[in-house]
PDB file of C-alpha atoms in Angstrom:
ATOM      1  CA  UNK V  17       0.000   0.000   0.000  1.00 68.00           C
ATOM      2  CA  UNK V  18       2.801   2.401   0.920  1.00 79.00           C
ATOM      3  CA  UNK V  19       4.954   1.301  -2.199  1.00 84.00           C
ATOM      4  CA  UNK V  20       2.260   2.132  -4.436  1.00 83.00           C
ATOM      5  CA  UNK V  21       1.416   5.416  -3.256  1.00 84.00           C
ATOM      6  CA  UNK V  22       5.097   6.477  -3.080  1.00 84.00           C
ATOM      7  CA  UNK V  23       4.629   5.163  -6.858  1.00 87.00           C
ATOM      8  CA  UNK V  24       2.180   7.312  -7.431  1.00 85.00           C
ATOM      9  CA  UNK V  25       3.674  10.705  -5.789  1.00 86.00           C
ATOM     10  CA  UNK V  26       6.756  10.103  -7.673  1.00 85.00           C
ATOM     11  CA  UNK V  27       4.502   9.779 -11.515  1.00 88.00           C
ATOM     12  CA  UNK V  28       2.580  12.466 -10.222  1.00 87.00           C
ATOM     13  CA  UNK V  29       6.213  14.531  -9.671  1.00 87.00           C
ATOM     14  CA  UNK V  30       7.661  13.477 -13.256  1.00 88.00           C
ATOM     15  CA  UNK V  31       4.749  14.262 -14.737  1.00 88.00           C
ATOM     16  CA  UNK V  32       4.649  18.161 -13.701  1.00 88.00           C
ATOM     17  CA  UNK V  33       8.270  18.263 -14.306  1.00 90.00           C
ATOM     18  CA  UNK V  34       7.947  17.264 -17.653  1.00 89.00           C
ATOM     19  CA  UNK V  35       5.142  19.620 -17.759  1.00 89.00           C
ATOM     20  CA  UNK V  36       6.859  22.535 -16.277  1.00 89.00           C
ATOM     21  CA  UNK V  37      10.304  21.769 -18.632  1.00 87.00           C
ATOM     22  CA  UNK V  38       7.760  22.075 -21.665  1.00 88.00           C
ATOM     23  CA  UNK V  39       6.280  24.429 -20.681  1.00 88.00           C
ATOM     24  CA  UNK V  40       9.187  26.986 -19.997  1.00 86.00           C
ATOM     25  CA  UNK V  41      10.715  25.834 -23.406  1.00 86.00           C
ATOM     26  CA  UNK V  42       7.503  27.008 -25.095  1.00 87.00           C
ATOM     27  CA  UNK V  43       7.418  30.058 -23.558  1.00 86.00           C
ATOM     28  CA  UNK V  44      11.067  30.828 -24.468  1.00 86.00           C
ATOM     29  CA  UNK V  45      10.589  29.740 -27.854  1.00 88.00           C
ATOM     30  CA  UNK V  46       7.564  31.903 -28.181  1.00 89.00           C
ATOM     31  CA  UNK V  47       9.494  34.755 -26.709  1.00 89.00           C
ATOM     32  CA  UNK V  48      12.466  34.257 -29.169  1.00 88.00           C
ATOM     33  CA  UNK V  49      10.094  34.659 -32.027  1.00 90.00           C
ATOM     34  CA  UNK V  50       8.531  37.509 -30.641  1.00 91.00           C
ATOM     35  CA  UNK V  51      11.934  39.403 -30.376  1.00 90.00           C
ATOM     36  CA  UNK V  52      12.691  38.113 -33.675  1.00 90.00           C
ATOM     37  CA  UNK V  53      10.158  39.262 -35.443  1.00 91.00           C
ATOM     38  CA  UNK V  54      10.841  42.579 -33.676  1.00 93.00           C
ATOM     39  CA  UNK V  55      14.419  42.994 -34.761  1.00 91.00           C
ATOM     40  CA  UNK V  56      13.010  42.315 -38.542  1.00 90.00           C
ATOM     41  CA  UNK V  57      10.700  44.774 -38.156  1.00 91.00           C
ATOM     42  CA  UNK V  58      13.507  47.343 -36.283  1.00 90.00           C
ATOM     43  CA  UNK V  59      15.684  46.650 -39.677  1.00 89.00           C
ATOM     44  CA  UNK V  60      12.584  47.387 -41.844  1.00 90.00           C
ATOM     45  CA  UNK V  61      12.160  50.476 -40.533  1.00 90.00           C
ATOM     46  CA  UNK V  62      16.270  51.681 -40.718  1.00 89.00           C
ATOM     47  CA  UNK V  63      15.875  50.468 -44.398  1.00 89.00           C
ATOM     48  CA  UNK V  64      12.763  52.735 -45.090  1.00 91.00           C
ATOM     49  CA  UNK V  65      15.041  55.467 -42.918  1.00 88.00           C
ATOM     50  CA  UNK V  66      17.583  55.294 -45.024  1.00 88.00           C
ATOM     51  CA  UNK V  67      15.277  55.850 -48.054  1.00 89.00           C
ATOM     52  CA  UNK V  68      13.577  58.594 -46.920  1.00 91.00           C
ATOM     53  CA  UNK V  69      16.517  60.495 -46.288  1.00 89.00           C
ATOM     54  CA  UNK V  70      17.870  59.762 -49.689  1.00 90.00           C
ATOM     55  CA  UNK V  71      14.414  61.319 -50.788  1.00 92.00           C
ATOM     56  CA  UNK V  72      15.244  64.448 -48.230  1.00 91.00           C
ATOM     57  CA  UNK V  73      18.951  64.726 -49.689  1.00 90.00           C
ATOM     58  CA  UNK V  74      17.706  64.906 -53.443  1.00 90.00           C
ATOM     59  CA  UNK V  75      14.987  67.653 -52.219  1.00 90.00           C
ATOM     60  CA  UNK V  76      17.579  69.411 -50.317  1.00 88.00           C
ATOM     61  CA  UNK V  77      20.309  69.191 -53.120  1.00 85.00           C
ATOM     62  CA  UNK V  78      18.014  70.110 -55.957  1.00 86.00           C
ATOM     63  CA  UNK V  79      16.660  73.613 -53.800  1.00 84.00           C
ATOM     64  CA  UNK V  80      20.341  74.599 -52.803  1.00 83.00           C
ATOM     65  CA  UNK V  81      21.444  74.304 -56.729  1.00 82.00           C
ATOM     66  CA  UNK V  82      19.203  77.443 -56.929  1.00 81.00           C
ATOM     67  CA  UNK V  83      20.750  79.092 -54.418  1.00 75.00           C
ATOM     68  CA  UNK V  84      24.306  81.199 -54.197  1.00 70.00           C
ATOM     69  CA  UNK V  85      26.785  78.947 -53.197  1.00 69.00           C
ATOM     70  CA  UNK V  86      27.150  80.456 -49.540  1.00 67.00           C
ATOM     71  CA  UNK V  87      24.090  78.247 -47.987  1.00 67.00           C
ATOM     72  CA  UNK V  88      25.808  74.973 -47.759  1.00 72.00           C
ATOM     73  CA  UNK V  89      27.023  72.320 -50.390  1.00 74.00           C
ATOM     74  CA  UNK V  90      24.609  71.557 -53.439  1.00 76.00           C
ATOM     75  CA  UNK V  91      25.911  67.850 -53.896  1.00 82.00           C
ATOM     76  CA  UNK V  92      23.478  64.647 -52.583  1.00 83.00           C
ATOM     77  CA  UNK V  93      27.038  63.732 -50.607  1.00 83.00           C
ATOM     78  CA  UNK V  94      27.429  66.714 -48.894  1.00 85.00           C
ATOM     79  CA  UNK V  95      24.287  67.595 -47.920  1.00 85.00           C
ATOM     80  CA  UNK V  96      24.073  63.636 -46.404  1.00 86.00           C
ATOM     81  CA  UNK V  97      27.426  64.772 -44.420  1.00 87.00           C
ATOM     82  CA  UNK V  98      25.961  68.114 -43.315  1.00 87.00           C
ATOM     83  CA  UNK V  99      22.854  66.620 -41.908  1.00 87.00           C
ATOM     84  CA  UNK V 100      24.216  63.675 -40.210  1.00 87.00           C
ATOM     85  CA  UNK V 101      27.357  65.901 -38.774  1.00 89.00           C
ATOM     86  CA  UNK V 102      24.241  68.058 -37.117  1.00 88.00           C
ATOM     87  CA  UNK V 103      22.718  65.114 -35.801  1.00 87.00           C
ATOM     88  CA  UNK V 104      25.828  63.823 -34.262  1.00 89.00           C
ATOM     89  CA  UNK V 105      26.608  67.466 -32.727  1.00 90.00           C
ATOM     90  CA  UNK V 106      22.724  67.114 -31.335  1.00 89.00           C
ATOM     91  CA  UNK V 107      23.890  64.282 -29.343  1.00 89.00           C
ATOM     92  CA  UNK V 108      22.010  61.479 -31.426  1.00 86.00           C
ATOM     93  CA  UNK V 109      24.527  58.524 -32.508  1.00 86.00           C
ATOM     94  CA  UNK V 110      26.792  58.624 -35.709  1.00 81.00           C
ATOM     95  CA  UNK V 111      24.553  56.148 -38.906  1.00 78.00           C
ATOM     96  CA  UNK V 112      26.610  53.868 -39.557  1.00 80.00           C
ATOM     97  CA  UNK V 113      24.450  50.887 -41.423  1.00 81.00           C
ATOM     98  CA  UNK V 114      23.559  50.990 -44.709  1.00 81.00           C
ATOM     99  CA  UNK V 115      21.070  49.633 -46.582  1.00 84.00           C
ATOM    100  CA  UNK V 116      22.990  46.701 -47.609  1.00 87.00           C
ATOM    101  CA  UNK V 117      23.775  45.349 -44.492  1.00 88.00           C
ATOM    102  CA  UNK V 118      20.211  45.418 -43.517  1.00 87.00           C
ATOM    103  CA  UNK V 119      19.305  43.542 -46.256  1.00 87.00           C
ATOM    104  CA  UNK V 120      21.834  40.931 -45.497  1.00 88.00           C
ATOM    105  CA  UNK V 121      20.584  40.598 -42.142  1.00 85.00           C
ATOM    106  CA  UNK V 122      17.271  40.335 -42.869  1.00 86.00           C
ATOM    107  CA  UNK V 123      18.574  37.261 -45.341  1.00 87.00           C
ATOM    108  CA  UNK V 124      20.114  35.934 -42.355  1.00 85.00           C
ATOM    109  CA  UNK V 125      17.053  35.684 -40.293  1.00 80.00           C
ATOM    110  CA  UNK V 126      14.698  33.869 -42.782  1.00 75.00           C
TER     111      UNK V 126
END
């Protein structure tokens, strides 16, 4: 009678440890996916950054071609430098991926 019920405690033990083990790796796998969809969608949004700032920098370069050459530089390269040098003097961080490498890591995580 005693062995059987110490049988019984003992299943009854396994089983929620196999429960709880399953459990936790579910939740952690969920979790991971959650983060990495996330990240993909963090890259998506430096990629369509990136973009609209080229769109900005064309704008920018096109309307200082018309000006005298005393209001800042005319090229799409310079005007890219200008801006991001202000940013970095505003205490925001220096850009430093491109498009590319987004693109590569977003290869990397499918």
């Amino acid at each position: 009678m005693h062995e059987a019920i110490i049988t019984g405690i003992f299943t009854l033990l396994g089983s929620l440890i196999t429960f709880l083990g399953t459990y936790l790796a579910t939740l952690n796998t969920k979790r991971d996916e959650r983060n990495r969809r996330r990240i993909k969608n963090y890259l998506e949004e430096i990629k369509s950054y990136y973009n609209l700032e080229q769109l900005y920098i064309d704008e920018v370069a096109k309307l200082r071609q018309q000006l005298p050459q005393d209001h800042g530089s005319t090229t799409q390269l310079g005007v890219q430098r200008e801006f991001r040098n202000r940013n970095e003097e505003n205490g925001n961080i220096c850009l430093s991926m491109t498009t590319k490498q987004v693109n590569k890591l977003l290869e990397k995580m499918e």
